[in-house]
Coordinates of C-alpha atoms and ligand atoms in Angstrom, one line a residue:
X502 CA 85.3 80.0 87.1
X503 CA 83.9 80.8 83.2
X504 CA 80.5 78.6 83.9
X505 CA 80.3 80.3 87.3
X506 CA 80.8 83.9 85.9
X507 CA 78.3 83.1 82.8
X508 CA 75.4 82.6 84.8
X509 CA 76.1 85.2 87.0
X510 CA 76.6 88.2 84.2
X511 CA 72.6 86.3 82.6
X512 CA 72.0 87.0 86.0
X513 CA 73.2 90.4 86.0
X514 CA 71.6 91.0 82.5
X515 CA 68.4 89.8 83.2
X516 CA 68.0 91.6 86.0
X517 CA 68.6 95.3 84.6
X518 CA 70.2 96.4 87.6
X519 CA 73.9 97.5 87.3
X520 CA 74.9 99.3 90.3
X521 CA 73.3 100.0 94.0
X522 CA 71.3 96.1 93.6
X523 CA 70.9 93.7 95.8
X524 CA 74.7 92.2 94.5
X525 CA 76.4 94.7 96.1
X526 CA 73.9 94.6 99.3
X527 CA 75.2 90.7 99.7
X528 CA 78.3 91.5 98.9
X529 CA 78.4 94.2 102.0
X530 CA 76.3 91.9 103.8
X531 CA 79.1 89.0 103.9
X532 CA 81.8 91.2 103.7
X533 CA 80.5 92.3 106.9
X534 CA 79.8 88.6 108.6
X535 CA 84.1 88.0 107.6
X536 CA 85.5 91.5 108.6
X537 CA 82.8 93.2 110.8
X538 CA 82.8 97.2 110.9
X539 CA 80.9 98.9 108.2
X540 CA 81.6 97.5 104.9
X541 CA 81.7 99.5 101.8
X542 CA 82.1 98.3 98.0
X543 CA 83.8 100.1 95.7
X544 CA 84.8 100.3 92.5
X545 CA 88.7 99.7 93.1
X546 CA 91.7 99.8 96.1
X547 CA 92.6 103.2 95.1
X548 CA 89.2 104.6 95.6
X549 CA 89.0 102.6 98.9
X550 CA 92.1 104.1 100.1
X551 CA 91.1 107.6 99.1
X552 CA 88.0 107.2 100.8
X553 CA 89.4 105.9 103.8
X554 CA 92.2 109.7 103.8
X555 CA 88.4 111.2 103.5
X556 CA 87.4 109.5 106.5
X557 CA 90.3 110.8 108.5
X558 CA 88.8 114.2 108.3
X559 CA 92.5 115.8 108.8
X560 CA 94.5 119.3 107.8
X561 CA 95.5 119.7 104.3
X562 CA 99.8 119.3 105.0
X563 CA 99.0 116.6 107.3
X564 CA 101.8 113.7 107.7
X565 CA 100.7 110.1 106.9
X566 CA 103.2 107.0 107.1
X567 CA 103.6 104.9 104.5
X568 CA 106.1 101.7 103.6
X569 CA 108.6 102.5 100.8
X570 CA 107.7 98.9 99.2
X571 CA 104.2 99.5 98.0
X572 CA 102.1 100.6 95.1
X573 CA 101.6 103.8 94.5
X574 CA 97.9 104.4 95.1
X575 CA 99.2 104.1 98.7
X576 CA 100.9 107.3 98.0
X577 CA 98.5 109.0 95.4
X578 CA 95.2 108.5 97.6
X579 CA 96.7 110.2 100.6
X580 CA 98.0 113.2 98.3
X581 CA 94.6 113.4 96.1
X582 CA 93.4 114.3 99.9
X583 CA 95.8 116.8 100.6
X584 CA 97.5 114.6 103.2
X585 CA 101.6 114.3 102.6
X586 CA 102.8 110.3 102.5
X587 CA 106.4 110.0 104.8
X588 CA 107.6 107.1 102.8
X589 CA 109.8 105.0 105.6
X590 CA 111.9 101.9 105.2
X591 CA 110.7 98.4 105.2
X592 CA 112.1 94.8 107.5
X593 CA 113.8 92.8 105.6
X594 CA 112.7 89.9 107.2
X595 CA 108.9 90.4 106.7
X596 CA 109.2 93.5 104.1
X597 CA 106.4 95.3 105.5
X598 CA 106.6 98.4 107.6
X599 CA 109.4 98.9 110.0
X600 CA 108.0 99.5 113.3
X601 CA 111.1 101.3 114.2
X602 CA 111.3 103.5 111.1
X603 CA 107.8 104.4 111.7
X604 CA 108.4 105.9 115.1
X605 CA 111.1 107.6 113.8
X606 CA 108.9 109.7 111.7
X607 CA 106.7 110.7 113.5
X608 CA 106.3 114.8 113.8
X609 CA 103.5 116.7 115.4
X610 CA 101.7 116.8 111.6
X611 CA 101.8 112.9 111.8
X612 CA 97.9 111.7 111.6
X613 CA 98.0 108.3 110.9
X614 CA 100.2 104.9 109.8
X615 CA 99.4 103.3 107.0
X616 CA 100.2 99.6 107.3
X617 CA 100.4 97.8 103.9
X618 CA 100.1 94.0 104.2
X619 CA 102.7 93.7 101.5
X620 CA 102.2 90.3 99.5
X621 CA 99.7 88.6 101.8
X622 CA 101.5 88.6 104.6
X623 CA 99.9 90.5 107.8
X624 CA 102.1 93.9 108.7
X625 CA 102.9 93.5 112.5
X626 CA 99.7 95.2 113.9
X627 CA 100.1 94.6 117.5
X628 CA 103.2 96.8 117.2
X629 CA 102.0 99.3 114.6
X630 CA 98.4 99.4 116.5
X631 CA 100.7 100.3 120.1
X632 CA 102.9 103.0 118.4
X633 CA 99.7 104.5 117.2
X634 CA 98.0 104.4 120.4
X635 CA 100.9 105.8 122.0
X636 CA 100.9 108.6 119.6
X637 CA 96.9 109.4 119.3
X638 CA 97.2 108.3 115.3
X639 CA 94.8 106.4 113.5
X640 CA 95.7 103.6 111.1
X641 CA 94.1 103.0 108.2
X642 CA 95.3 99.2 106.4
X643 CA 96.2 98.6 103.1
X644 CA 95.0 95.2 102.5
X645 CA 94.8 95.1 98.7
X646 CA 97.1 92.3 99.1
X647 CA 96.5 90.4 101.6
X648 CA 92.2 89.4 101.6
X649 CA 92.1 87.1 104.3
X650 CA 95.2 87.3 105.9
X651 CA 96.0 87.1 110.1
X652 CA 97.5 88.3 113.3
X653 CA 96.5 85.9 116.1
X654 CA 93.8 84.4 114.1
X655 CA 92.1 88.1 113.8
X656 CA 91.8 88.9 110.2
X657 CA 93.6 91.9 108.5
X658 CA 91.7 94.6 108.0
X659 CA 89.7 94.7 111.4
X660 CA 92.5 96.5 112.9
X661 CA 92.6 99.6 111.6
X662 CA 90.3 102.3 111.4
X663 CA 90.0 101.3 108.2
X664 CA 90.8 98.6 106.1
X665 CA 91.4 98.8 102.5
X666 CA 90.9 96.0 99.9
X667 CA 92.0 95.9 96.2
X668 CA 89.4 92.9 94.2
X669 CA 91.4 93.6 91.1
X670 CA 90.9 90.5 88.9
X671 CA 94.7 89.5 89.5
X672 CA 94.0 89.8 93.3
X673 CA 94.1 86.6 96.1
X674 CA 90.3 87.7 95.9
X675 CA 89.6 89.8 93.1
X676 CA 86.5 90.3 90.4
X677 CA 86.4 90.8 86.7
X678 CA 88.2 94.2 86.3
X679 CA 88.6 97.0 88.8
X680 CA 87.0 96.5 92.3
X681 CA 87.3 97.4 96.0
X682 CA 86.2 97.3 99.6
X683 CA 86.5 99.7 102.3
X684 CA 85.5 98.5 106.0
X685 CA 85.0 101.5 108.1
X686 CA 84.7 101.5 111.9
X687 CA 83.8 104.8 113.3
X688 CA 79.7 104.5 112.1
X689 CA 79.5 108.4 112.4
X690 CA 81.6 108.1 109.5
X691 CA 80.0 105.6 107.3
X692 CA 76.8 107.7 106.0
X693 CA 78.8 110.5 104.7
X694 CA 81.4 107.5 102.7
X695 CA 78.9 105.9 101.9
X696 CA 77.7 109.5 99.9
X697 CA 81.1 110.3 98.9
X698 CA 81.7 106.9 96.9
X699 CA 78.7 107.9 94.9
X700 CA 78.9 111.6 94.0
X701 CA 77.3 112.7 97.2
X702 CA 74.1 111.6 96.6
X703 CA 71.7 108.6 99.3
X704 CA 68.6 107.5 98.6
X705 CA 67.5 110.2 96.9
X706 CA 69.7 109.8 93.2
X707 CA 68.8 113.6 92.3
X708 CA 70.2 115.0 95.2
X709 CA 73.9 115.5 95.9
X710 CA 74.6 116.4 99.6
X711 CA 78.5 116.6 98.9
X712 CA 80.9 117.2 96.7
X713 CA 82.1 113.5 96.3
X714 CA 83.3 110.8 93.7
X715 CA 81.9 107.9 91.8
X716 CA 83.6 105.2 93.3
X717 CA 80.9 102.7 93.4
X718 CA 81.2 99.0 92.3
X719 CA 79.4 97.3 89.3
X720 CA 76.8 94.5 90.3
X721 CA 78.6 92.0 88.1
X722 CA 82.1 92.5 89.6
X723 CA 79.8 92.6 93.3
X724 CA 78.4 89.1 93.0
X725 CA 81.4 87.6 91.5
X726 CA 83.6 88.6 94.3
X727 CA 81.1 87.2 97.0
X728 CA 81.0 84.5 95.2
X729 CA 85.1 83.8 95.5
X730 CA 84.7 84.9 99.3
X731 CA 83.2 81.5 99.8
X732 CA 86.4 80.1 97.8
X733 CA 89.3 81.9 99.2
X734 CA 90.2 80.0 102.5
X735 CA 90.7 77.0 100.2
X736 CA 92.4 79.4 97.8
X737 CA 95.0 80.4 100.2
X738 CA 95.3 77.0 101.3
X739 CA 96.7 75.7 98.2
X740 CA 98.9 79.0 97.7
X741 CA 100.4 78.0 101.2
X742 CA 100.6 74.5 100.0
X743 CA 102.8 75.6 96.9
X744 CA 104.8 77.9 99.2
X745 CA 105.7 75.2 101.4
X746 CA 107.1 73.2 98.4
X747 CA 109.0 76.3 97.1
X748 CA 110.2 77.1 100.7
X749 CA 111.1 73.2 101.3
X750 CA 113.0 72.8 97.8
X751 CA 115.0 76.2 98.2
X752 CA 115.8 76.3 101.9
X753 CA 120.0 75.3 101.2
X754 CA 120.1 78.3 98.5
X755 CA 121.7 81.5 99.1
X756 CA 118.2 83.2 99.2
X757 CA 116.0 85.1 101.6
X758 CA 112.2 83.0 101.8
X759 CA 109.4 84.9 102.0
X760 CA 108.8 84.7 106.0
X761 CA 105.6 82.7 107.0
X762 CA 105.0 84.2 110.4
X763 CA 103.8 81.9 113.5
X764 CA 101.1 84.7 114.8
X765 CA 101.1 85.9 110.9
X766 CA 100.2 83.0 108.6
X767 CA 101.3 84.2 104.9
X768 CA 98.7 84.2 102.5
X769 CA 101.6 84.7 99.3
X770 CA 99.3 86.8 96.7
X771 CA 103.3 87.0 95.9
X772 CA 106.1 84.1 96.8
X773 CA 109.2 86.8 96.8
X774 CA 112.7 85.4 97.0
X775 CA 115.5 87.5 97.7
X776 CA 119.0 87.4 95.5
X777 CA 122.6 88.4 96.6
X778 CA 122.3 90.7 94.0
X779 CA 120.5 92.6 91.3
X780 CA 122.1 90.8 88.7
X781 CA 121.4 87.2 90.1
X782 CA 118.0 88.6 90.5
X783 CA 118.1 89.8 86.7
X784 CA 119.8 86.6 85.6
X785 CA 117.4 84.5 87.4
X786 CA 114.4 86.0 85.8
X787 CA 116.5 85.6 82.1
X788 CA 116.7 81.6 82.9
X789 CA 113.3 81.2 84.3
X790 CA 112.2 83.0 81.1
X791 CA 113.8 80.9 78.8
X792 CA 112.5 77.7 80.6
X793 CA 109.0 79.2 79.9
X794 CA 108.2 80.6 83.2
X795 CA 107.1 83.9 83.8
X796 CA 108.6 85.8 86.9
X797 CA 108.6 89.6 88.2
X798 CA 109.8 91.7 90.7
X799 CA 106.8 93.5 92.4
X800 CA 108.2 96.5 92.8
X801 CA 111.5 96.9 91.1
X802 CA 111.9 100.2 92.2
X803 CA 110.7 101.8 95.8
X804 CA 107.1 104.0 95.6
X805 CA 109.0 107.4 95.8
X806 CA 111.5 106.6 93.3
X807 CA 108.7 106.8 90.5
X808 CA 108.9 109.7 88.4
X809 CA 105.9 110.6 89.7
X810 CA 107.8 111.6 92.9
X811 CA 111.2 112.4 90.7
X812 CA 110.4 114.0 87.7
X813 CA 106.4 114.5 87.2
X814 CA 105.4 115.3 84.0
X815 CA 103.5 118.0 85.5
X816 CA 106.5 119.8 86.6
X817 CA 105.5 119.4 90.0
X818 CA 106.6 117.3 92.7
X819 CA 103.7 116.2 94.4
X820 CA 104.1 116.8 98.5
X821 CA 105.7 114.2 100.5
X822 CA 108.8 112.9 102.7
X823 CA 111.2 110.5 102.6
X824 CA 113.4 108.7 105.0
X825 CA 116.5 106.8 104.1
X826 CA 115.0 103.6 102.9
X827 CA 118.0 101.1 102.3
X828 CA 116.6 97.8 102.9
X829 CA 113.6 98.5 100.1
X830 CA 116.0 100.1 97.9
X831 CA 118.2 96.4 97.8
X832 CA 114.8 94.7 98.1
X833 CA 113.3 96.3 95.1
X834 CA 116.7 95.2 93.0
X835 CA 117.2 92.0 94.3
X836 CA 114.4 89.8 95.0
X837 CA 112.0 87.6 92.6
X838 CA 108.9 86.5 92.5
X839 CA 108.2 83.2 91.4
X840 CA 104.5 82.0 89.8
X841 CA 101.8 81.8 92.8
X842 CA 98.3 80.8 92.4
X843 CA 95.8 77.8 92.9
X844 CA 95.6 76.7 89.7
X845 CA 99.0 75.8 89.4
X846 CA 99.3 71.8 89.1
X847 CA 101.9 70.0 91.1
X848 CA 104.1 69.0 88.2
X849 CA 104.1 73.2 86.7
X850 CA 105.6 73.7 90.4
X851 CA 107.9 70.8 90.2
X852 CA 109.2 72.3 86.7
X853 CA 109.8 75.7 88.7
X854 CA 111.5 74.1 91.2
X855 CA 113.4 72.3 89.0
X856 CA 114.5 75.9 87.0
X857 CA 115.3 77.7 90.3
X858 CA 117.1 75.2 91.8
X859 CA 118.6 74.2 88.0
X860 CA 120.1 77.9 87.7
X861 CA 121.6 77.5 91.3
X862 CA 123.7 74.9 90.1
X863 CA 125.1 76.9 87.3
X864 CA 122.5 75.9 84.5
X865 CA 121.8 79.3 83.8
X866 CA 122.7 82.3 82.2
X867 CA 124.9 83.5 85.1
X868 CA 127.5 81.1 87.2
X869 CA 126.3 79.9 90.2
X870 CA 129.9 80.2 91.5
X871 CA 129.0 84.0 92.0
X872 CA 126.1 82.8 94.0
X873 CA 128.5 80.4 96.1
X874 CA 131.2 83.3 96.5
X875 CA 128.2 85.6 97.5
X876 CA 127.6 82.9 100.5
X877 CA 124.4 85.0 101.8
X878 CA 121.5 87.9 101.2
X879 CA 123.2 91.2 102.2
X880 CA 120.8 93.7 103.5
X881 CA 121.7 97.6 104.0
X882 CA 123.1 100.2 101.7
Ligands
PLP1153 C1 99.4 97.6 98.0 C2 98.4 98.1 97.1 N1 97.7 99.2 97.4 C3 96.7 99.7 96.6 C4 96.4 99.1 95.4 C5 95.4 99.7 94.5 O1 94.3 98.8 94.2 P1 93.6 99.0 92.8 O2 94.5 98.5 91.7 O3 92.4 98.0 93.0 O4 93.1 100.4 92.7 C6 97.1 97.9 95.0 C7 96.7 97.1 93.8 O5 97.3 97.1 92.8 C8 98.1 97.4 95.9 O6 98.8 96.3 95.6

């Protein structure tokens, strides 16, 4: 996208205009025409997310619900609003909230569920969106990963009563730093966000209704995300494309695939496969490395594990709750995610393939008789 991206920052340049232009109007403008609601740009996930514990307008000591697999500004934004994250356990099969272990902790200080589309692929929202109903909750979505993923053809995001983008520059959809996009619903919300996300202040830039936050985007990083709106169907396509020839090649391994949903089409900002063990997982990533290619795990350790939650450095263990969360804990040591995005060429996934499938029969640091012996994914503590 360089040529692309130079004419837009002359653009950007010429024009003088740096924040609250007409970039960011378009950008709201078809932001709105993909996910409806009221959308709002801002300068990154996390500020989206804070925003959208703003919007719920709840008690300080209030209970939100939040996946144990996730990054941590799920946690942090909730907390910088006084709200306290219950951190509960994950599926294994789709890694994303369990629906189950959501209802189980739900108290009368519960507000909302946080659903977190965890590496593109949609969180079960027709479930999630009947607990909350059933409950009087709101949801709010973490989409930061998953910018054009579905339920029944009804994009993620449009849910909730509020959806929360990440367009970090190593996003599905991302700009050239630090960007975001919060879609509101409730309008009697929206003019007061809208404030907040810019230190309080509306038409008027001297006067500051509210105490608030500047958490507005950057013109350049506005117009270069709607310009990769128009790209990213075709963007996921090919990731889907290169999932199905990872998902194809590895099917007889003892693995667990990332799961490509029939009402939930994966989108794979991340192609996660899951090891018998930390060390395959370990010794995997040591062979792919020496055969030039660069994988991660994506979280290695669950949210509340951080320090953050453990042993702050400010002494003080920020308020939450946690649940038993076996299935992330094993998640988070065992699974590994292999290179995903479009500009991958067919013969750079063939070589992958060929150094996955290589190390399963024994080409790589570790045995694969361990593998064999190990038969299939355990799950559980
Ligand atoms: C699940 C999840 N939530 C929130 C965020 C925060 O987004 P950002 O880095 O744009 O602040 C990220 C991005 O890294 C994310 O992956």
């Amino acid at each position: 996208m360089r040529n692309d991206i130079h004419v837009i920052l002359d653009e950007v340049i010429d024009s003088g205009v740096y924040h609250d232009g007409p970039r960011t109007e378009r950008l709201a403008a078809i932001a709105g025409e993909r996910w409806g609601g009221f959308p709002i740009p801002v300068s990154s996930g996390t500020m989206a997310l804070t925003a959208a514990f703003r919007g719920l307008a709840g008690e300080p000591g209030d209970e939100v619900v939040v996946p144990a697999m996730t990054f941590p500004s799920t946690l942090f934004a909730a907390i910088a609003c006084d709200l306290v994250p219950v951190v509960v356990d994950i599926d294994p099969m789709t890694r994303n909230l369990d629906p189950t272990a959501v209802e189980a902790a739900i108290t009368p200080r519960t507000r909302a569920i946080v659903a977190v589309h965890l590496h593109g692929l949609a969180a079960d929202m027709h479930r999630l969106g009947s607990i909350a109903r059933r409950h009087g909750l709101a949801v709010i979505e973490d989409c930061a990963q998953a910018a054009g993923a579905t339920q029944s053809g009804r994009f993620v995001g449009t849910f909730g009563d509020f959806g929360c983008f990440s367009l970090w520059v190593g996003k599905n959809l991302g700009g050239l730093g630090d960007a975001g996009l919060l879609i509101a619903r409730d309008r009697d919300r929206v003019a007061m966000l809208r404030r907040w996300v810019d230190l309080g202040r509306d038409d008027d830039r001297n006067r500051h209704d509210l105490v608030g936050d500047l958490g507005r985007i950057d013109e350049l990083d506005a117009a270069v995300v709607a310009h990769q709106l128009e790209l990213l169907p075709q963007w996921i396509e090919r990731r889907r494309g290169i999932a199905a020839g990872y998902s194809a090649a590895f099917t007889a391994l003892p693995l667990r695939l990332p799961s490509d949903e029939f009402d939930r089409p994966h989108t794979y900002y991340k192609y996660a496969i899951q090891t018998a063990s930390p060390h395959q997982a370990n010794a995997l990533m040591a062979h792919l490395a020496d055969s030039g290619i660069a994988a991660e795990q994506v979280y290695p350790v669950p949210v509340a594990s951080q320090p953050a939650f453990t042993s702050p450095v400010t002494g003080r263990t920020p308020g939450h709750r946690r649940t038993p969360v076996p299935v992330a804990e094993r998640f988070a040591r065992t699974h590994v995610c292999l290179p995903i995005y479009p500009e991958l060429t067919d013969s750079e996934v063939e070589r992958i393939i060929d150094a996955v499938t290589g190390y399963y029969r024994g080409e790589g640091a570790s045995s694969g008789k361990v593998l064999a012996t190990a038969g299939r994914v355990e799950h559980g503590s």
